[in-house]
Amino acid sequence: MRPSDRRPDQLRAVTLETGVNRHAEGSCLVSFGHTRVLVTCSVEDGVPGWLRGKGQGWVTAEYGMLPRATHTRGRREAAAGKQSGRTQEIQRLIGRSLRAVVDLKALGERQVTLDCDVIQADGGTRTAAITGAWTAMASAFRYLRAEGVLKSDPILDQVAAVSCGVFQDVPVLDLDYEEDSSAEADSNFVLTGSGSIVEIQATGEKRGFTRDEFERLFSLAEGGCAELFALQRAALG
């Protein structure tokens, strides 16, 4: 039995609430159980220097954890003067995941920035951030089309992410912190609505894992992401 009493193929309670920031072009408060991430989407004219004159836009992300997102207070990275390697890796993953489903030409020379701030962490913050970031971005693009700023929808597909792992020798979906901290194997799957793979991160923590276990993890991720895609669509009305 999982510590949360969930079935092996059961997500935590997931909510996606849009329009939580009145100033940003798009926003989403995403919850995976006790993990909560606030995502805001900002769309600005202009692109990085290396893209100027190429007639396309750019999508990027920034990620951070608020000081008391975990059991003990963590120092703000800005106060430390640099980002941790973990933070840089996660925000690059979020950016890659979103660019995989956006037509950058349709954006024109605009930059889309997804700011993902972890309010409360209980495992799966990066996967929650990706799932909420797509929702915030889709909401922003809908607003900009209504305002006549964008002529067409730059989104090509949905993207969502979920964690899976081997816990007490059983492949399970959507690990919370208690499971994640003691899992034999841990993985994150970033998948599109059409079934394509954007990225898979899989690591043996306490032992290696078998091909059969990996295929079971992949199957769990596909089922979990299908549920997340439906929740994204519902959040956008």
XYZ file of C-alpha atoms in Angstrom:
237
model
C 0.000 0.000 0.000
C 1.273 3.458 -0.869
C 1.665 5.902 2.040
C -1.126 8.022 0.525
C -3.419 4.974 0.090
C -3.508 5.579 -3.661
C -3.579 2.872 -6.295
C -0.303 2.412 -8.225
C -1.881 4.120 -11.277
C -3.589 6.954 -9.369
C -2.604 10.615 -9.565
C -2.765 12.839 -6.531
C -5.645 15.319 -6.520
C -4.739 17.739 -9.341
C -6.211 21.214 -9.819
C -5.431 23.880 -12.416
C -6.811 27.343 -11.682
C -6.328 29.990 -14.373
C -6.560 33.766 -14.103
C -5.008 33.964 -10.633
C -2.798 36.958 -11.517
C -4.607 40.011 -12.871
C -1.477 41.589 -14.380
C 0.070 38.714 -16.352
C -1.155 37.800 -19.823
C -1.778 34.288 -18.504
C -1.492 32.536 -15.154
C -2.192 29.231 -13.460
C -2.058 27.935 -9.907
C -1.362 24.220 -10.222
C -1.650 21.709 -7.390
C -0.506 18.093 -7.406
C -1.622 17.026 -3.948
C 0.321 19.214 -1.497
C 2.686 20.480 -4.207
C 1.601 23.927 -5.376
C 3.214 26.045 -8.091
C 2.182 29.521 -9.229
C 2.904 30.069 -12.937
C 2.668 33.429 -14.680
C 3.097 33.921 -18.414
C 4.532 37.213 -19.699
C 4.620 38.054 -23.403
C 6.927 40.896 -24.416
C 7.891 42.463 -27.726
C 11.451 41.668 -28.759
C 13.646 38.584 -28.646
C 17.189 37.766 -27.493
C 19.897 39.337 -29.656
C 20.786 36.097 -31.418
C 17.196 35.817 -32.726
C 16.697 39.394 -33.940
C 15.659 39.703 -37.547
C 14.795 36.025 -37.904
C 11.049 36.551 -37.730
C 10.420 34.174 -34.876
C 9.815 34.291 -31.174
C 11.214 32.519 -28.145
C 9.786 30.668 -25.156
C 11.774 30.455 -21.937
C 11.158 29.746 -18.263
C 12.378 30.674 -14.811
C 11.869 28.438 -11.780
C 12.313 29.028 -8.082
C 11.233 27.815 -4.681
C 9.921 30.226 -2.072
C 11.929 30.165 1.177
C 9.372 28.135 3.146
C 8.194 25.823 0.355
C 9.781 22.925 2.265
C 9.939 21.762 5.900
C 12.749 24.176 6.695
C 13.382 27.664 5.372
C 15.673 27.789 2.364
C 17.643 30.902 1.560
C 16.515 32.836 -1.513
C 18.899 32.126 -4.365
C 18.935 35.817 -5.223
C 20.331 36.491 -1.743
C 23.011 33.874 -2.335
C 23.969 35.603 -5.579
C 23.555 32.614 -7.887
C 21.147 29.914 -8.928
C 21.747 26.315 -7.946
C 22.489 23.722 -10.595
C 19.131 22.092 -9.828
C 17.248 25.327 -10.484
C 19.022 25.883 -13.809
C 18.375 22.316 -14.910
C 14.655 22.512 -14.085
C 14.021 25.840 -15.787
C 15.793 24.644 -18.924
C 13.610 21.535 -18.896
C 10.463 23.657 -18.633
C 11.589 25.860 -21.520
C 12.418 22.866 -23.752
C 9.098 21.248 -22.950
C 7.068 24.292 -23.978
C 9.093 25.104 -27.094
C 8.398 21.571 -28.316
C 4.713 22.451 -28.799
C 4.916 26.089 -29.969
C 5.211 27.432 -33.514
C 7.866 30.077 -32.885
C 7.273 31.665 -36.305
C 3.619 32.284 -35.419
C 4.766 34.230 -32.335
C 6.575 36.828 -34.387
C 9.460 38.559 -32.638
C 8.079 38.164 -29.127
C 9.448 36.456 -26.046
C 7.243 34.345 -23.799
C 8.526 33.888 -20.244
C 6.972 31.387 -17.856
C 7.779 32.170 -14.224
C 7.251 29.082 -12.079
C 7.345 29.735 -8.332
C 6.969 26.795 -5.973
C 4.744 27.834 -3.063
C 4.753 24.418 -1.408
C 6.786 21.342 -2.300
C 5.807 17.718 -1.762
C 7.501 16.033 -4.710
C 7.017 16.553 -8.445
C 7.545 20.316 -8.564
C 9.070 20.239 -12.059
C 6.288 18.125 -13.513
C 3.630 20.309 -11.900
C 5.408 23.407 -13.253
C 5.425 22.063 -16.826
C 1.750 21.076 -16.671
C 0.736 24.443 -15.228
C 3.038 26.400 -17.539
C 1.337 25.026 -20.653
C -2.036 26.013 -19.190
C -0.851 29.534 -18.363
C 0.697 29.916 -21.822
C -2.433 28.709 -23.602
C -4.474 31.159 -21.548
C -2.104 33.995 -22.489
C -2.267 33.175 -26.192
C -6.068 33.081 -26.058
C -6.069 36.557 -24.508
C -3.629 37.918 -27.102
C -5.684 36.515 -29.971
C -8.791 38.175 -28.542
C -6.873 41.465 -28.362
C -5.726 41.095 -31.965
C -2.060 40.861 -31.031
C -1.710 37.328 -32.401
C -3.378 36.371 -35.665
C -3.228 32.631 -35.055
C -2.676 30.263 -32.164
C 1.048 29.407 -31.867
C 0.291 26.252 -29.863
C 0.764 23.072 -31.884
C -0.082 20.531 -29.179
C -0.544 20.057 -25.465
C 2.336 19.110 -23.189
C 2.227 17.794 -19.648
C 4.573 15.965 -17.305
C 4.326 13.457 -14.495
C 6.704 11.568 -12.247
C 6.770 7.782 -11.877
C 8.941 5.506 -9.795
C 9.525 2.072 -8.374
C 8.435 2.162 -4.730
C 8.799 -0.998 -2.649
C 9.340 -2.905 -5.903
C 6.063 -1.655 -7.409
C 5.939 0.851 -10.312
C 3.743 3.770 -9.237
C 2.462 7.026 -10.717
C 2.972 10.577 -9.417
C 5.340 10.251 -6.468
C 4.909 12.467 -3.448
C 7.913 13.376 -1.307
C 7.620 10.369 1.006
C 7.747 7.988 -1.957
C 10.290 9.997 -3.927
C 12.752 10.100 -1.042
C 12.792 6.309 -0.668
C 12.035 5.034 -4.195
C 14.271 2.423 -5.794
C 13.942 4.209 -9.148
C 12.681 7.653 -10.096
C 11.604 9.108 -13.444
C 9.955 12.137 -15.034
C 8.062 11.879 -18.318
C 7.243 14.888 -20.510
C 4.702 13.884 -23.172
C 2.557 15.649 -25.775
C -1.137 15.270 -26.410
C -0.443 13.495 -29.687
C 1.691 10.898 -27.917
C 5.179 12.179 -28.679
C 7.990 12.095 -26.132
C 9.628 15.424 -25.307
C 11.911 14.178 -22.555
C 12.355 11.244 -20.190
C 14.524 11.450 -17.083
C 14.955 8.076 -15.406
C 17.393 7.150 -12.649
C 18.051 4.098 -10.531
C 18.291 5.448 -6.999
C 18.827 2.371 -4.842
C 19.240 -0.174 -7.625
C 18.981 -0.493 -11.357
C 15.573 -1.064 -12.880
C 14.539 -3.581 -15.522
C 13.196 -3.070 -19.017
C 9.839 -4.446 -17.861
C 9.758 -1.948 -14.994
C 10.595 0.904 -17.352
C 7.816 -0.087 -19.746
C 5.391 -0.173 -16.841
C 6.536 3.292 -15.754
C 6.045 4.558 -19.305
C 2.551 3.082 -19.434
C 1.674 4.719 -16.106
C 2.986 8.071 -17.388
C 0.884 7.841 -20.550
C -2.246 7.219 -18.507
C -1.405 9.990 -16.059
C -0.690 12.519 -18.794
C -3.965 11.651 -20.531
C -5.743 12.708 -17.334
C -3.636 15.876 -17.132
C -4.436 16.800 -20.733
C -8.156 16.553 -19.926
C -7.686 18.754 -16.855
C -5.764 21.339 -18.918
C -8.585 21.511 -21.450
C -11.183 21.818 -18.686
C -9.203 24.625 -17.018
C -9.278 26.583 -20.269
C -13.027 26.075 -20.620
